[in-house]
CSV table of C-alpha atoms and ligand atoms in Angstrom, one decimal:
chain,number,residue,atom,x,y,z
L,677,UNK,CA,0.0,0.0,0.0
L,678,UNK,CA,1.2,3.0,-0.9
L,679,UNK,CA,2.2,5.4,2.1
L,680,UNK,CA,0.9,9.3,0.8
L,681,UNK,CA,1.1,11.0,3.7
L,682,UNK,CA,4.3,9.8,4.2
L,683,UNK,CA,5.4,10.5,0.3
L,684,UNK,CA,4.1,14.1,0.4
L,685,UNK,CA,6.3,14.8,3.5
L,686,UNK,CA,9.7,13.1,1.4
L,687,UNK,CA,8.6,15.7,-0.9
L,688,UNK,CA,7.8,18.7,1.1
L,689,UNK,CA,10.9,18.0,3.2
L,690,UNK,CA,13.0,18.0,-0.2
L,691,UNK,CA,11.9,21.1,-1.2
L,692,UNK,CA,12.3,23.2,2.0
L,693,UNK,CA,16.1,22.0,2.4
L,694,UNK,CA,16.4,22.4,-1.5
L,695,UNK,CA,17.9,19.1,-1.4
L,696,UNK,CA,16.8,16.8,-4.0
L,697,UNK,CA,15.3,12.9,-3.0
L,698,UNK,CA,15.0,9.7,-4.9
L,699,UNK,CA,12.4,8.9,-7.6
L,700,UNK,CA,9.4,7.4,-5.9
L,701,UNK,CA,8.7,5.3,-8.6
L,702,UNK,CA,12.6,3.7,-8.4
L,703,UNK,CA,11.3,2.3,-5.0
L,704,UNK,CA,7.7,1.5,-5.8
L,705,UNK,CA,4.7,0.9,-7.9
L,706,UNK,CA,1.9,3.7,-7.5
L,707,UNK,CA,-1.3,4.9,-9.7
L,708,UNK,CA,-1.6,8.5,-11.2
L,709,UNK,CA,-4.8,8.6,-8.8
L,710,UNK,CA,-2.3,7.9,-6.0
L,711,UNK,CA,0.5,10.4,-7.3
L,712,UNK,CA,-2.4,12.9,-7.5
L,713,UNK,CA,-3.4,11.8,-3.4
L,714,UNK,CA,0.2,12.4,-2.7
L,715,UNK,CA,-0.1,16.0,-4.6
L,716,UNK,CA,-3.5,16.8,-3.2
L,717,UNK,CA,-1.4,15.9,0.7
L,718,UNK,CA,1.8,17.5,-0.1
L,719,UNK,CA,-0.4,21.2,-1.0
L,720,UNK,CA,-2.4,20.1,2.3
L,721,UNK,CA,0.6,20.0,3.9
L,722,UNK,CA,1.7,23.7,3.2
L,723,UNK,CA,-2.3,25.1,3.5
L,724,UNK,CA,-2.0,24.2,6.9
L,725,UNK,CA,1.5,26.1,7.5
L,726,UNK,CA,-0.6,29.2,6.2
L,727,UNK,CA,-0.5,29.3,2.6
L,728,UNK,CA,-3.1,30.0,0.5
L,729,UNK,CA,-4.4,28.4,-2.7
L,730,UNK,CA,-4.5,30.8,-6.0
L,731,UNK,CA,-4.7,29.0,-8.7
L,732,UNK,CA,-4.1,26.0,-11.1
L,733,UNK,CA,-1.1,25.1,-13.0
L,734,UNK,CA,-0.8,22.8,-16.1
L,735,UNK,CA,1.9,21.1,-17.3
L,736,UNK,CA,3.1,19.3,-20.7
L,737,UNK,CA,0.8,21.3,-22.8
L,738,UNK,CA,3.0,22.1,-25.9
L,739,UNK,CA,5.6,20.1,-27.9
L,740,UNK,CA,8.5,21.6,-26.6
L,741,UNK,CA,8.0,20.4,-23.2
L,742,UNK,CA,7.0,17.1,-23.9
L,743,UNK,CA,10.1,16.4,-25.9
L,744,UNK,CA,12.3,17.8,-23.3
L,745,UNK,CA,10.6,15.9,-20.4
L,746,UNK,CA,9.9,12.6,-22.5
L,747,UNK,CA,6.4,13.0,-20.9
L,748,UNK,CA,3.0,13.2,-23.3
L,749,UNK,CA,0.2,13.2,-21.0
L,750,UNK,CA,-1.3,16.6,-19.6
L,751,UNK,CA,-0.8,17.0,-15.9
L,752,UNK,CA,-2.1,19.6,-13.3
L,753,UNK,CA,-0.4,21.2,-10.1
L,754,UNK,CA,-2.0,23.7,-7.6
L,755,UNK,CA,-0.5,27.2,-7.3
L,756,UNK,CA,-0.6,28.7,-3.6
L,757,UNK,CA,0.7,32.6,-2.5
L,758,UNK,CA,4.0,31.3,-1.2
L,759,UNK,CA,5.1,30.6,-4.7
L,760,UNK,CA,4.2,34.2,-6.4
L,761,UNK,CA,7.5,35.8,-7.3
L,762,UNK,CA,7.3,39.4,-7.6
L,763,UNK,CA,7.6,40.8,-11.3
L,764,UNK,CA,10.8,42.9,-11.5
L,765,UNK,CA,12.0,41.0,-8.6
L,766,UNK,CA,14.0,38.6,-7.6
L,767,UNK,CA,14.7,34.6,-6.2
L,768,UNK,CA,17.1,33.3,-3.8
L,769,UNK,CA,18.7,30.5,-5.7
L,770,UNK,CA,19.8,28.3,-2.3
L,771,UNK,CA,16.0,27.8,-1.9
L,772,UNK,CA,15.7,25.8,-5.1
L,773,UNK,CA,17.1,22.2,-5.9
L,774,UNK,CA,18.2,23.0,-9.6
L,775,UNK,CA,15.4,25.5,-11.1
L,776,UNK,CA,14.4,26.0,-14.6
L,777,UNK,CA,12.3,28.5,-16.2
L,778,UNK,CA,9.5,28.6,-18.7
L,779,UNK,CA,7.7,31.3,-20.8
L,780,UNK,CA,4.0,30.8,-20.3
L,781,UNK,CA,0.7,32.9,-20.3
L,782,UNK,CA,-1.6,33.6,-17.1
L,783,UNK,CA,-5.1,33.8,-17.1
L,784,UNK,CA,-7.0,35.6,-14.3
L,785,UNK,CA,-10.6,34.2,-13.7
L,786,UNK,CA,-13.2,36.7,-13.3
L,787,UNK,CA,-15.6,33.8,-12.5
L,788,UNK,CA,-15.6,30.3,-11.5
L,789,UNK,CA,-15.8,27.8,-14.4
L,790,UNK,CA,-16.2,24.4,-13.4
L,791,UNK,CA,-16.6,21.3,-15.6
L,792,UNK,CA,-17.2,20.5,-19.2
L,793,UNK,CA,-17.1,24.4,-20.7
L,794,UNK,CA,-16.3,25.5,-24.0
L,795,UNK,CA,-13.1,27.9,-25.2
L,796,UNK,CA,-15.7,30.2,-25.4
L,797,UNK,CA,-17.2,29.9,-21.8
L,798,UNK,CA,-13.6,29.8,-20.6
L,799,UNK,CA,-12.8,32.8,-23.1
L,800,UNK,CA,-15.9,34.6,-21.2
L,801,UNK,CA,-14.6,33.7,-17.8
L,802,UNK,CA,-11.6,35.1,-18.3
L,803,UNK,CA,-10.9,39.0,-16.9
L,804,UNK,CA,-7.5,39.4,-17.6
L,805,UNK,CA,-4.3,38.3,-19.4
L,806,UNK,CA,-0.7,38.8,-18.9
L,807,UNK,CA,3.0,37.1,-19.9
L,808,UNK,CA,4.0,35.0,-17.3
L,809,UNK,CA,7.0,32.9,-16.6
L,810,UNK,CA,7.2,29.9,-14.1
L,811,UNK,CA,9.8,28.2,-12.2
L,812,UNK,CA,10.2,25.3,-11.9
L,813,UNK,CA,11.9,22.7,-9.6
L,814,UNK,CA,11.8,19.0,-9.9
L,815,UNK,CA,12.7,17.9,-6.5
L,816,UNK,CA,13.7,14.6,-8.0
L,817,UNK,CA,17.9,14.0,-8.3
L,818,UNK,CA,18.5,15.0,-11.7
L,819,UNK,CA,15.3,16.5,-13.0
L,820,UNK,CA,13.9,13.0,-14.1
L,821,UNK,CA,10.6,11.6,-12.9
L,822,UNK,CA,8.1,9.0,-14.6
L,823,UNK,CA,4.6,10.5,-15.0
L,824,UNK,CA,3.4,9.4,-11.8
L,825,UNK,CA,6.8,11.3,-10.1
L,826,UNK,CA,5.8,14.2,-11.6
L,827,UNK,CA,2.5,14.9,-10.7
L,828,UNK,CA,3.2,14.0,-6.4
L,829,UNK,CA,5.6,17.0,-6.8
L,830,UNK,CA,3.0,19.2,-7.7
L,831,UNK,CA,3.8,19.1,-11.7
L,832,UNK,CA,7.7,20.1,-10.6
L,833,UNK,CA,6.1,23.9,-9.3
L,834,UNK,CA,8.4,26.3,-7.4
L,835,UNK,CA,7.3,29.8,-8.7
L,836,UNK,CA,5.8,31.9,-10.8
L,837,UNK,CA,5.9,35.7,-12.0
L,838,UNK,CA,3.1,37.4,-13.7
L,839,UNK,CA,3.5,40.4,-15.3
L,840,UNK,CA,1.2,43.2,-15.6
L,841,UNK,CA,-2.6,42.2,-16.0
L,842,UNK,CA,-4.1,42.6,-20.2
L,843,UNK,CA,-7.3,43.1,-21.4
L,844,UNK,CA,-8.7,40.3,-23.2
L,845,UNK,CA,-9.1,42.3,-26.4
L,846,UNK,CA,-5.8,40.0,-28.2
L,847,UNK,CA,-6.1,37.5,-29.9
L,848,UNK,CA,-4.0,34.7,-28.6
L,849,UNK,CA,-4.0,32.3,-31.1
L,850,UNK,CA,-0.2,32.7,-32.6
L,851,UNK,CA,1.2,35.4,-30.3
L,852,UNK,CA,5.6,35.6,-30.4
L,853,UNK,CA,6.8,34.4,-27.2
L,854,UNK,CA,10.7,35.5,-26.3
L,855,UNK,CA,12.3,33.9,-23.4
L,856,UNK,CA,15.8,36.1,-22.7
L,857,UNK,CA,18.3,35.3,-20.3
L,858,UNK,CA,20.9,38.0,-19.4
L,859,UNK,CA,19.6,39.8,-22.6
L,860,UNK,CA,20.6,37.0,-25.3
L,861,UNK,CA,17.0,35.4,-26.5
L,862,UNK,CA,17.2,31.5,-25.1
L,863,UNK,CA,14.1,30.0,-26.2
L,864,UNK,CA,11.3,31.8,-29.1
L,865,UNK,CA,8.2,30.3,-29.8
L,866,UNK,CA,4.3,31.3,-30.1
L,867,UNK,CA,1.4,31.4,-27.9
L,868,UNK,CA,-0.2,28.9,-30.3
L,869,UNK,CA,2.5,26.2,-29.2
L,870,UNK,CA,0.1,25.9,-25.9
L,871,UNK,CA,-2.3,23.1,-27.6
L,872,UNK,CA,-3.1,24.9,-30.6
L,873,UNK,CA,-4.2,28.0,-28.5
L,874,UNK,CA,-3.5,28.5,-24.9
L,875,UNK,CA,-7.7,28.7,-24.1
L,876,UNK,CA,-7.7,25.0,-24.3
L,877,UNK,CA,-5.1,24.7,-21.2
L,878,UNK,CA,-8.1,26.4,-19.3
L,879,UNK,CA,-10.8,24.4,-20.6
L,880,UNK,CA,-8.6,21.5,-19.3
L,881,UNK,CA,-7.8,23.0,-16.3
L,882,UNK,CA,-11.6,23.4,-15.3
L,883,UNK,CA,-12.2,19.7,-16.3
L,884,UNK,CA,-9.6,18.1,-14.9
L,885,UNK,CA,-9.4,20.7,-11.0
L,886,UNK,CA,-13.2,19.7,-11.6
L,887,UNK,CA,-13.3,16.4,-11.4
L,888,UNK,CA,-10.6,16.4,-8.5
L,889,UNK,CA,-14.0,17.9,-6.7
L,890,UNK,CA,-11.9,21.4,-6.6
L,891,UNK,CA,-13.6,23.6,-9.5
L,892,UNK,CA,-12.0,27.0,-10.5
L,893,UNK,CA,-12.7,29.7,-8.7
L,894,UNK,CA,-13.1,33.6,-9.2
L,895,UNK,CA,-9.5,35.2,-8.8
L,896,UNK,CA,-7.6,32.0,-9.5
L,897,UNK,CA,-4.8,32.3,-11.8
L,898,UNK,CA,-4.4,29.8,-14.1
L,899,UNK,CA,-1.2,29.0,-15.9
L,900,UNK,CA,-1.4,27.5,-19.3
L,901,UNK,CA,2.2,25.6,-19.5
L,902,UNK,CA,5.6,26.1,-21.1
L,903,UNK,CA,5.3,27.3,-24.8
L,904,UNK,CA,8.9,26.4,-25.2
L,905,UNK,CA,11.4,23.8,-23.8
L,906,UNK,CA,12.9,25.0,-20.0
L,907,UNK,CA,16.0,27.0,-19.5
L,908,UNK,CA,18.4,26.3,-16.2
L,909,UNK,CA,18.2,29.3,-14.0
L,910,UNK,CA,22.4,30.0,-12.7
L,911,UNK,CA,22.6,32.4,-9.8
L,912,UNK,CA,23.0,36.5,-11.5
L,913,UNK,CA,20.8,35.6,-14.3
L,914,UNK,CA,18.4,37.7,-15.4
L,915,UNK,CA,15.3,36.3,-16.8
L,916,UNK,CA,13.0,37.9,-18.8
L,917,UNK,CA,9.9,37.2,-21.2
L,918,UNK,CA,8.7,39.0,-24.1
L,919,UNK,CA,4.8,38.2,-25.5
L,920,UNK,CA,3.7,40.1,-29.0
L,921,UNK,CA,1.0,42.4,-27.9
L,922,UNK,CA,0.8,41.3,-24.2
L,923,UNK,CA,4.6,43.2,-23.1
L,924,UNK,CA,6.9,41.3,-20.7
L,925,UNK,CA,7.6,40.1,-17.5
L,926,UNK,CA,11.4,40.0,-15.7
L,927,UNK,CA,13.0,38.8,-12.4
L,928,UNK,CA,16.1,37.7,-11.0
L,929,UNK,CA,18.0,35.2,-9.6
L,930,UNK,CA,20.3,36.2,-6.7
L,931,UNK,CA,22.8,33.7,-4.4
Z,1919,OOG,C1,7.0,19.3,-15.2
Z,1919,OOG,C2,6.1,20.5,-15.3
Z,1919,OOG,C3,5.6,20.8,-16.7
Z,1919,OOG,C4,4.9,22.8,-18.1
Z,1919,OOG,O1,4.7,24.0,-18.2
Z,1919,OOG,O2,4.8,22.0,-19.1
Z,1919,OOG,C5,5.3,22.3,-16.8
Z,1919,OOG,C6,8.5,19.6,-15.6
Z,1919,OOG,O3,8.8,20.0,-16.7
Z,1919,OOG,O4,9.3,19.5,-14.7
Z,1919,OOG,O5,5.3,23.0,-15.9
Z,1920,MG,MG1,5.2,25.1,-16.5
């Protein structure tokens, strides 16, 4: 039987003394549904420290990623306050195992939306749009994980930075995406890298956080996934992201 309150505190424990621990899976067999307990236990874990939930994250929604990560199927991670990084500011690198970074787009729910909707219901639900960029942190040794892996760590989440908030006037279908590190561009790509058009990571993200009985809410932020393959972060770097018509969204990394 697999142990999940015990496997969410191997993974909490990792990532508060940025130390990395084994794969779960090289020790034992365990179901998604599990890996999603252990998930669901591990964000527990830090709610009751006094962190709040804000949003959804999802993961392995564009090409890029799934060929870096060798991993095809969609996955899901909760977002809470602690990991909000300030835009225009910056991260302590000693907190983080070996962090990456990804350009990505944030939606900012104006309404719940829960279940089966349309991109157009999810379009409508939507009261704001801005670049984004996350940070993640596999707190696995050497950034690998089987599916199962990845989704107990909370879809590998550490951080993410928002930039400032965009009228959903744009159209976001094929939008340039510039990921620039120390000012030299790292990784370019488009908005419609994000399954065809980033809309669809919402409609997914209100099935799938709906079906785990946890529906979106109004004022959730939702982020749609790496448009392009992840970067390393080094400590001095300074990271910023670049959207056509949406502007851009910096921080950096000190330590
Ligand atoms: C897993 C998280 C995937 C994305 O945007 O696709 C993800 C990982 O790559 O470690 O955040
Ligand atoms: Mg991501």
């Amino acid at each position: 039987m697999t142990d999940i309150a015990l496997l969410a505190k191997k993974l909490d424990d990792a990532a508060a003394r940025a130390q990395a621990t084994a794969q779960i899976s090289d020790n034992e067999k365990y179901s998604l549904e599990d890996a999603y307990k252990v998930q669901a236990a591990l964000i527990a874990r830090r709610i009751k420290r006094g962190e709040r939930r804000v949003g959804v994250k999802m993961g392995f929604t564009s090409r890029a990623k799934i060929a870096q990560m060798g991993i095809s199927d969609m996955i899901w991670g909760r977002l809470t306050d602690r990991m909000v990084v300030e835009e225009g500011g910056a991260i302590d690198f000693a907190k983080y195992v070996h962090p990456r970074v990804e350009p990505e787009i944030a939606f900012l729910l104006g309404r719940p939306l829960e279940g089966l909707v349309t991109a157009a219901e999810a379009l409508e639900a939507v009261d704001a749009v801005a670049p984004a960029m996350e940070i993640i942190d596999s707190r696995y040794k050497d950034f690998k994980f089987s599916l199962e892996d990845v989704v107990a760590d909370n879809a590998s989440s550490a951080g993410f930075v928002v930039g400032a908030w965009q009228d959903m006037d744009v159209d976001l279908s094929n939008l340039g995406m510039v990921l620039e590190i120390n000012g030299r561009p790292v990784q370019i790509g488009s908005s419609g890298a994000i399954l065809g058009h980033p809309i669809r990571s919402l409609v997914a993200a209100a099935r799938l956080s709906s079906a785990a009985g946890e529906p979106l809410e109004e004022g959730w932020i939702v982020m749609a996934g790496g448009a392009t393959a992840a970067e390393w972060l080094h400590p001095g770097d300074y990271v910023r992201t670049e959207i056509e018509a949406l502007g851009s969204v910096a921080f950096s990394v000190k330590g």
